[in-house]
Amino acid sequence: MEKVQCVRGTYDLYGAAKRKMKKVVSVGSSVVEKYGFEEIETPIFEFTEVFARNLGDTSDIVTKEMYCFEDKGGESLTLRPEGTAGVVRAFVSNGMQQNLPVKFYYHGPMFRYERPQKGRQRQFTQFGVELLGVETPQADIEVIAMAYEFLEKLGLSGQVTVEINSLGDAESRDAYREKLVAYLKEHYAELSEDSKNRLDKNPLRVLDSKEECDKAVVENAPLYADSLNEASKKFFADVLRGLDLLGIKYRVNNRLVRGLDYYSHTVFELTTDKLGAQGTVLAGGRYNGLVGQMGGGDVAGIGWACGVERLGMLLEEDVSLPRPVAVIPVGDDTYEAALKIAHDLRLAGFAVEQSYSGNMKKRMIKANKANALKAVIIGSDELADGTATIKDLDSGEQKTVALANLIKELQE
Ligand code: ATP
Ligand code: MG
C-alpha cells in the first residue's frame, strides 16, 4: 500500500462528528416514523441507466459527478449519487403500485465526484423520504411539515429558512420553457459554454447554473410564476395555504428550480447562512413523472433529502452518551469478581466501563475521563464481607453496600 490515507473527498467519521450524524439520523427516523414512513434500504450501486436516464442527461450529477464503473461481467454500474432514483426503481421493480400510498425513508452514503470543500464531500450521507401515490397538495404540505419538525427537533428551526417555488405541471413547464428560450437566445453571447449547450437540450437547467455569467443573465429571466396555468396556480396556492395553517414560515423564491429533470409542481429547499456556500441542508420536490419514466405507470411522488454531515455540523453541542458506571478492582485478587460484577451490571442495563489496567488511582482517573457517574470499588476485604463501595464521582460521596443490593443501589 502506498499511502495510508483515505481518498480525497472522503472522511473517517468518528468521535463528535459521528455522534452528531447519528443523532441527525435517529431524530429524523423518529420524526418521519410518526408520519407512517418506513425504512427502505436499496443497493449502493445500480445500473448506470437508473441515474443517467432519470436524473437528466444534462444535470450536473450525470454529466460530471457520477462514479461509474464496469464490473467484471461488463455491466455499467454507478455508485448512487442520490436516493430517489433507487427508491423509485425499487418501487417499480417490486410492483408496489398495488398498495398506495407508499411511504419510505432511507439513509446512507451517496457518491459524487465534486470539488471537496467544507460541507461538500465525494462520499456523503443523506437522509431522505419519498411519498408515492398522492397527487394532492396534502402530500406536499405533509412532507414539508415533516422536514420542518425534523429540524425543529434538532434545535435548528431558528437558523433555517424554507424556500419554496412551483414549477407547475407539464403544460406550464412547456409554456415557461418557450419564454425562457426566447429570452436566453437574446442573451446567447453572455452565456457560459455549458449553458449554450443546455439551451438546446434543457434550457431550464440554465436557471440552476453556478457560473457568474449565467447568474447575471438569469437575474432578469422571465419568472416561472407568470407561466403557471390555472390548475398549477391553484395547486401551489393550496400548498402555501396548508403551510400557513400549520404555522410553517416560508419564502417564495421564484428562482428556485432544482437541478434534476424529474421535478414538477412544488420544489423547496431549507437553507442556512451558517455553512457558507454549502447553505442548503435539505432539498426536495414533487416528481410526478418519475415512476412513469421508469415504466411503473402514472404514480405521483414527492420527497426530500438532507445532507447528514451538513446538519451535523450545525449542531453546536456535542451529543452526550449515557454516563457509565466504572467498576474498579483494587488488587489482583479482586479482578475476577470485578469482571463478573461488570458483566452483571451490563446485563441489568447499565453502561459499564472496566478500567483495564493500572492501580486504583490510575483507574479513577480513567473513570473520570470516561465521564462515569459512579464508581463501584471492589476491595479484597470488602469482597470477603460481600460488600463494595459506591462512589459518586460528581459529589465525591461514598457508601458501602451489600453486593446483593448493588444493582438496586445503583438504580437510585
Ligand atoms: P448543492 O447545490 O449544494 O450541490 P444539490 O442540489 O446538489 O446541492 P441535492 O442533490 O439536492 O443537493 O442533495 C440534497 C442535500 O444533500 C443537499 O442539500 C446537501 O445538504 C446534501 N449534499 C449534496 N451534495 C453533497 C456533497 N457533495 N457533500 C455533502 N452533502 C451534500
Ligand atoms: Mg450538487
XYZ file of C-alpha atoms and ligand atoms in Angstrom:
444
model
C 0.000 0.000 0.000
C 1.426 3.326 -0.985
C -0.453 5.854 1.089
C -2.111 5.184 4.398
C -4.864 7.726 3.931
C -8.362 7.859 2.575
C -9.324 9.084 -0.872
C -9.738 12.838 -1.445
C -13.206 13.988 -0.508
C -13.842 11.037 1.821
C -13.537 11.023 5.595
C -13.290 8.681 8.510
C -16.199 9.522 10.728
C -15.778 9.079 14.459
C -15.969 10.962 17.725
C -18.134 14.079 17.989
C -18.795 14.368 14.223
C -20.102 10.800 14.068
C -22.147 11.217 17.260
C -23.834 14.253 15.731
C -24.572 12.451 12.471
C -26.025 9.563 14.417
C -28.271 11.969 16.263
C -29.431 13.535 12.987
C -30.418 10.114 11.672
C -32.116 8.987 14.873
C -34.114 12.215 15.276
C -35.039 12.073 11.581
C -36.151 8.457 11.822
C -38.314 9.030 14.856
C -39.970 12.099 13.320
C -40.789 10.503 9.969
C -41.954 7.260 11.544
C -44.673 9.288 13.270
C -45.929 10.166 9.791
C -46.017 6.499 8.844
C -42.791 6.323 6.852
C -40.949 3.033 6.917
C -37.279 2.468 6.293
C -36.071 1.067 2.989
C -32.543 0.114 2.070
C -31.712 -0.109 -1.601
C -28.335 -1.130 -3.030
C -25.493 1.368 -3.009
C -24.908 0.748 -6.708
C -27.423 0.434 -9.528
C -27.287 0.034 -13.292
C -25.912 3.321 -14.607
C -29.119 3.845 -16.593
C -31.186 4.197 -13.416
C -29.459 7.510 -12.793
C -28.361 8.534 -16.288
C -31.848 8.255 -17.751
C -33.811 9.617 -14.839
C -31.847 12.489 -13.344
C -31.489 14.152 -16.736
C -28.595 13.847 -19.119
C -27.643 17.498 -18.764
C -27.760 17.588 -14.967
C -24.518 18.289 -13.105
C -24.758 14.928 -11.436
C -24.995 12.940 -14.649
C -22.563 14.976 -16.729
C -19.813 15.428 -14.159
C -20.338 13.794 -10.827
C -21.144 10.106 -11.159
C -18.845 7.310 -10.088
C -19.426 4.852 -12.922
C -17.541 1.641 -13.416
C -17.749 -1.515 -15.396
C -17.901 -4.638 -13.276
C -16.214 -7.906 -14.146
C -19.326 -9.037 -16.002
C -19.153 -5.989 -18.253
C -22.181 -4.216 -16.718
C -22.046 -0.459 -16.411
C -22.783 0.319 -12.772
C -22.840 3.550 -10.784
C -22.420 4.321 -7.096
C -25.629 6.081 -6.205
C -25.326 9.879 -6.282
C -28.752 10.359 -4.644
C -31.546 8.281 -3.168
C -34.751 8.984 -5.087
C -33.936 7.138 -8.313
C -33.058 3.963 -6.403
C -36.167 4.070 -4.220
C -38.411 4.635 -7.236
C -36.591 1.864 -9.080
C -37.290 -0.415 -6.081
C -40.932 0.680 -6.081
C -41.269 -0.291 -9.740
C -39.168 -3.491 -9.572
C -41.223 -4.799 -6.665
C -44.578 -3.840 -8.119
C -45.555 -1.673 -5.163
C -48.218 0.196 -7.168
C -50.846 -2.165 -5.792
C -50.943 -0.654 -2.358
C -50.707 3.117 -2.446
C -49.651 5.348 -0.862
C -46.160 4.069 -0.209
C -44.036 5.983 2.288
C -40.346 5.272 2.623
C -37.364 6.824 4.313
C -33.725 5.944 3.848
C -30.281 7.000 4.950
C -26.852 6.062 3.785
C -23.834 7.022 1.730
C -24.073 8.820 -1.625
C -21.198 9.427 -4.019
C -20.482 12.411 -6.219
C -17.270 13.415 -7.901
C -17.209 17.060 -6.836
C -14.577 19.512 -5.699
C -14.267 18.808 -1.972
C -14.889 21.764 0.349
C -16.355 22.242 3.781
C -19.755 20.531 3.653
C -19.058 19.022 0.243
C -17.579 15.548 0.133
C -17.264 12.861 -2.500
C -18.840 10.356 -0.167
C -21.536 11.893 1.991
C -24.626 10.753 3.819
C -28.200 11.577 3.018
C -31.337 11.018 4.985
C -34.428 11.242 2.814
C -38.105 10.449 2.397
C -40.291 9.507 -0.573
C -44.085 9.561 -0.614
C -45.575 7.804 -3.632
C -49.146 7.761 -4.828
C -50.606 11.030 -3.517
C -51.449 13.669 -6.117
C -52.999 16.260 -3.834
C -51.224 19.150 -2.088
C -51.731 17.341 1.208
C -48.633 15.315 0.409
C -46.557 18.415 -0.284
C -47.700 20.032 2.934
C -47.073 16.901 4.948
C -43.535 16.265 3.736
C -42.551 19.908 4.239
C -44.084 19.869 7.727
C -42.128 16.747 8.428
C -38.865 18.352 7.277
C -39.606 21.353 9.422
C -40.388 19.306 12.507
C -37.200 17.347 11.951
C -35.061 20.493 12.000
C -37.046 21.839 14.914
C -36.337 18.676 16.922
C -32.650 19.145 16.105
C -32.905 22.661 17.523
C -32.195 24.246 14.132
C -35.515 25.676 13.025
C -34.492 29.204 14.059
C -31.452 29.078 11.778
C -33.181 27.691 8.739
C -35.336 29.258 6.022
C -37.849 27.293 3.954
C -37.661 28.437 0.332
C -40.345 27.216 -1.997
C -41.406 27.546 -5.616
C -43.651 25.841 -8.115
C -42.573 24.532 -11.498
C -46.177 23.723 -12.375
C -47.438 20.868 -14.491
C -46.150 19.813 -17.908
C -48.215 22.420 -19.754
C -46.908 25.254 -17.567
C -43.406 23.967 -17.914
C -43.641 23.929 -21.713
C -45.055 27.444 -21.740
C -42.274 28.624 -19.492
C -39.602 26.849 -21.480
C -40.683 28.685 -24.602
C -40.479 32.103 -22.939
C -37.183 31.247 -21.346
C -35.584 30.054 -24.561
C -36.664 33.238 -26.334
C -35.096 35.292 -23.554
C -31.898 33.249 -23.390
C -31.432 33.484 -27.146
C -31.383 37.260 -26.824
C -28.530 36.854 -24.345
C -26.796 33.982 -26.072
C -23.383 35.648 -26.230
C -23.325 36.275 -22.485
C -23.903 32.635 -21.503
C -21.267 30.124 -20.419
C -20.350 27.343 -22.837
C -22.234 24.844 -20.663
C -25.355 26.960 -20.772
C -25.158 27.475 -24.521
C -25.253 23.719 -24.708
C -28.110 23.473 -22.243
C -30.137 25.921 -24.290
C -30.960 23.222 -26.819
C -31.124 20.234 -24.549
C -32.561 21.570 -21.323
C -32.881 25.335 -21.018
C -34.355 25.160 -17.502
C -31.026 23.950 -16.284
C -29.510 27.351 -17.094
C -31.511 28.762 -14.167
C -29.612 26.477 -11.844
C -26.151 27.319 -13.173
C -23.477 28.321 -10.696
C -21.444 30.310 -13.280
C -21.383 34.043 -12.594
C -22.072 34.999 -16.221
C -25.161 32.791 -16.286
C -26.359 34.110 -12.964
C -26.267 37.645 -14.339
C -28.445 36.638 -17.278
C -30.793 34.626 -15.108
C -31.318 37.615 -12.845
C -33.734 39.154 -15.364
C -35.142 35.989 -16.895
C -38.931 35.608 -17.118
C -40.493 34.414 -13.895
C -41.899 30.935 -13.606
C -44.921 32.239 -11.750
C -46.095 34.086 -14.870
C -46.287 30.858 -16.866
C -48.244 28.715 -14.445
C -51.656 27.688 -15.735
C -54.723 27.945 -13.508
C -54.526 24.383 -12.196
C -50.866 24.786 -11.276
C -51.506 28.136 -9.619
C -54.270 26.640 -7.537
C -52.115 23.683 -6.563
C -49.335 25.965 -5.378
C -51.741 28.267 -3.544
C -53.180 25.241 -1.725
C -49.729 24.113 -0.666
C -48.915 27.566 0.699
C -52.258 27.791 2.488
C -51.566 24.488 4.179
C -48.164 25.695 5.353
C -49.768 28.880 6.693
C -52.313 26.798 8.535
C -49.565 24.785 10.201
C -47.591 27.901 11.094
C -44.639 26.973 8.899
C -42.807 30.046 7.729
C -41.527 30.024 4.159
C -40.275 32.363 1.490
C -41.460 32.002 -2.093
C -38.313 32.062 -4.220
C -39.166 32.467 -7.880
C -35.651 31.495 -8.908
C -35.653 28.135 -7.209
C -35.672 25.357 -9.820
C -33.570 22.415 -8.505
C -31.063 20.683 -10.704
C -32.785 17.443 -11.663
C -35.134 16.712 -14.517
C -37.781 14.857 -12.622
C -39.325 17.717 -10.654
C -42.771 19.254 -11.235
C -45.032 21.485 -9.135
C -43.592 22.075 -5.674
C -39.837 22.397 -5.160
C -38.302 23.514 -1.878
C -35.049 23.929 -0.026
C -34.206 24.518 3.599
C -31.194 26.771 3.777
C -28.966 28.287 6.429
C -26.402 31.072 6.276
C -24.112 29.229 8.700
C -22.346 26.965 6.202
C -21.050 29.447 3.636
C -21.611 28.385 0.056
C -22.931 24.999 1.187
C -26.044 26.524 2.710
C -28.660 24.073 1.508
C -29.214 21.454 4.169
C -32.379 19.835 2.870
C -33.992 19.875 -0.547
C -36.834 18.221 -2.343
C -39.836 18.404 -4.538
C -42.586 16.693 -6.425
C -41.696 14.253 -9.186
C -44.948 13.169 -10.786
C -43.339 11.851 -13.962
C -40.564 9.749 -12.499
C -42.396 6.493 -11.813
C -43.855 6.582 -15.322
C -40.453 7.274 -16.795
C -39.237 4.034 -15.203
C -42.166 2.122 -16.637
C -44.149 1.992 -13.396
C -47.279 3.795 -14.586
C -48.840 7.040 -13.579
C -47.937 7.388 -9.903
C -47.260 10.759 -8.310
C -44.328 11.217 -5.986
C -42.762 13.744 -3.677
C -39.767 13.644 -1.380
C -36.761 15.353 0.115
C -33.241 14.552 1.166
C -30.883 16.220 3.576
C -27.141 16.176 3.985
C -26.458 14.443 7.284
C -22.923 15.841 7.577
C -24.165 19.383 6.919
C -26.877 19.077 9.553
C -24.419 17.512 11.975
C -22.086 20.479 11.528
C -24.894 22.798 12.569
C -25.347 21.061 15.916
C -23.338 23.114 18.347
C -23.439 20.910 21.387
C -21.732 17.570 21.459
C -24.128 14.673 21.725
C -23.709 13.144 25.161
C -23.574 9.418 25.624
C -25.160 7.743 28.657
C -22.795 8.151 31.609
C -21.316 4.794 32.584
C -20.626 3.155 35.899
C -16.916 2.399 36.369
C -16.057 -0.897 38.019
C -12.692 -0.678 39.763
C -10.939 -3.684 41.270
C -8.365 -2.889 43.944
C -5.671 -5.561 43.877
C -5.247 -8.549 41.595
C -7.299 -10.893 43.753
C -10.459 -8.882 43.105
C -10.051 -8.841 39.334
C -12.330 -11.802 38.630
C -15.053 -10.586 40.972
C -14.942 -7.190 39.234
C -15.197 -8.835 35.828
C -18.325 -10.692 36.915
C -19.863 -7.626 38.563
C -19.266 -5.519 35.427
C -20.926 -8.210 33.335
C -23.951 -8.472 35.655
C -24.389 -4.704 35.637
C -24.367 -4.635 31.858
C -26.937 -7.399 31.731
C -29.032 -5.295 34.109
C -28.898 -2.435 31.599
C -26.092 -0.210 32.889
C -23.384 1.224 30.674
C -20.199 -0.038 32.322
C -16.580 0.978 31.880
C -13.991 -1.514 33.016
C -10.683 0.126 33.567
C -8.499 -2.472 32.026
C -5.282 -1.906 33.961
C -3.423 0.240 36.471
C -3.594 0.914 40.186
C -6.626 2.390 41.856
C -5.525 5.984 41.288
C -4.962 5.450 37.568
C -8.249 3.666 37.263
C -10.079 6.512 38.978
C -8.557 8.968 36.506
C -9.785 6.764 33.662
C -13.247 6.610 35.223
C -13.423 10.399 35.311
C -12.187 10.607 31.760
C -14.985 8.265 30.702
C -17.377 10.714 32.382
C -18.542 7.951 34.717
C -21.370 8.850 37.026
C -20.356 6.428 39.742
C -17.504 4.089 40.533
C -18.002 0.686 42.098
C -14.820 -0.066 44.016
C -14.112 -3.712 44.747
C -11.554 -4.160 47.540
C -10.457 -7.557 48.833
C -11.549 -7.039 52.439
C -14.939 -5.790 51.356
C -15.268 -8.620 48.891
C -14.706 -11.092 51.709
C -17.578 -9.341 53.550
C -19.806 -9.436 50.469
C -19.778 -5.647 50.070
C -18.441 -2.974 47.704
C -18.075 0.790 47.797
C -20.102 3.051 45.529
C -18.522 6.429 44.937
C -20.497 9.255 43.383
C -17.941 10.866 41.090
C -19.731 14.216 40.960
C -20.179 14.758 44.705
C -17.373 12.512 45.951
C -19.797 10.853 48.379
C -19.097 7.239 49.212
C -21.066 4.427 50.735
C -20.581 0.754 51.376
C -23.329 -1.525 50.110
C -24.011 -5.263 50.115
C -23.134 -6.789 46.737
C -26.571 -8.376 46.693
C -28.091 -4.877 46.675
C -25.638 -3.325 44.223
C -27.992 -3.087 41.253
C -30.780 -1.647 43.377
C -28.449 0.904 44.943
C -27.108 1.997 41.547
C -30.578 2.367 40.123
C -31.338 5.051 42.679
P -25.576 21.710 -3.924
O -26.274 22.823 -4.616
O -25.004 22.090 -2.572
O -24.588 20.980 -4.785
P -27.513 19.719 -4.572
O -28.645 20.439 -5.167
O -26.547 19.035 -5.462
O -26.718 20.655 -3.544
P -29.209 17.647 -3.617
O -28.915 16.746 -4.740
O -30.499 18.313 -3.548
O -28.038 18.707 -3.480
O -28.962 16.850 -2.243
C -29.678 17.142 -1.043
C -28.759 17.535 0.077
O -27.653 16.662 0.182
C -28.097 18.889 -0.121
O -28.957 19.894 0.277
C -26.899 18.789 0.790
O -27.264 19.035 2.138
C -26.510 17.361 0.643
N -25.398 17.235 -0.318
C -25.462 17.237 -1.675
N -24.242 17.066 -2.210
C -23.381 16.940 -1.165
C -21.973 16.717 -1.053
N -21.200 16.558 -2.123
N -21.429 16.647 0.172
C -22.200 16.777 1.281
N -23.518 16.977 1.252
C -24.117 17.046 0.053
Mg -24.653 19.479 -6.208
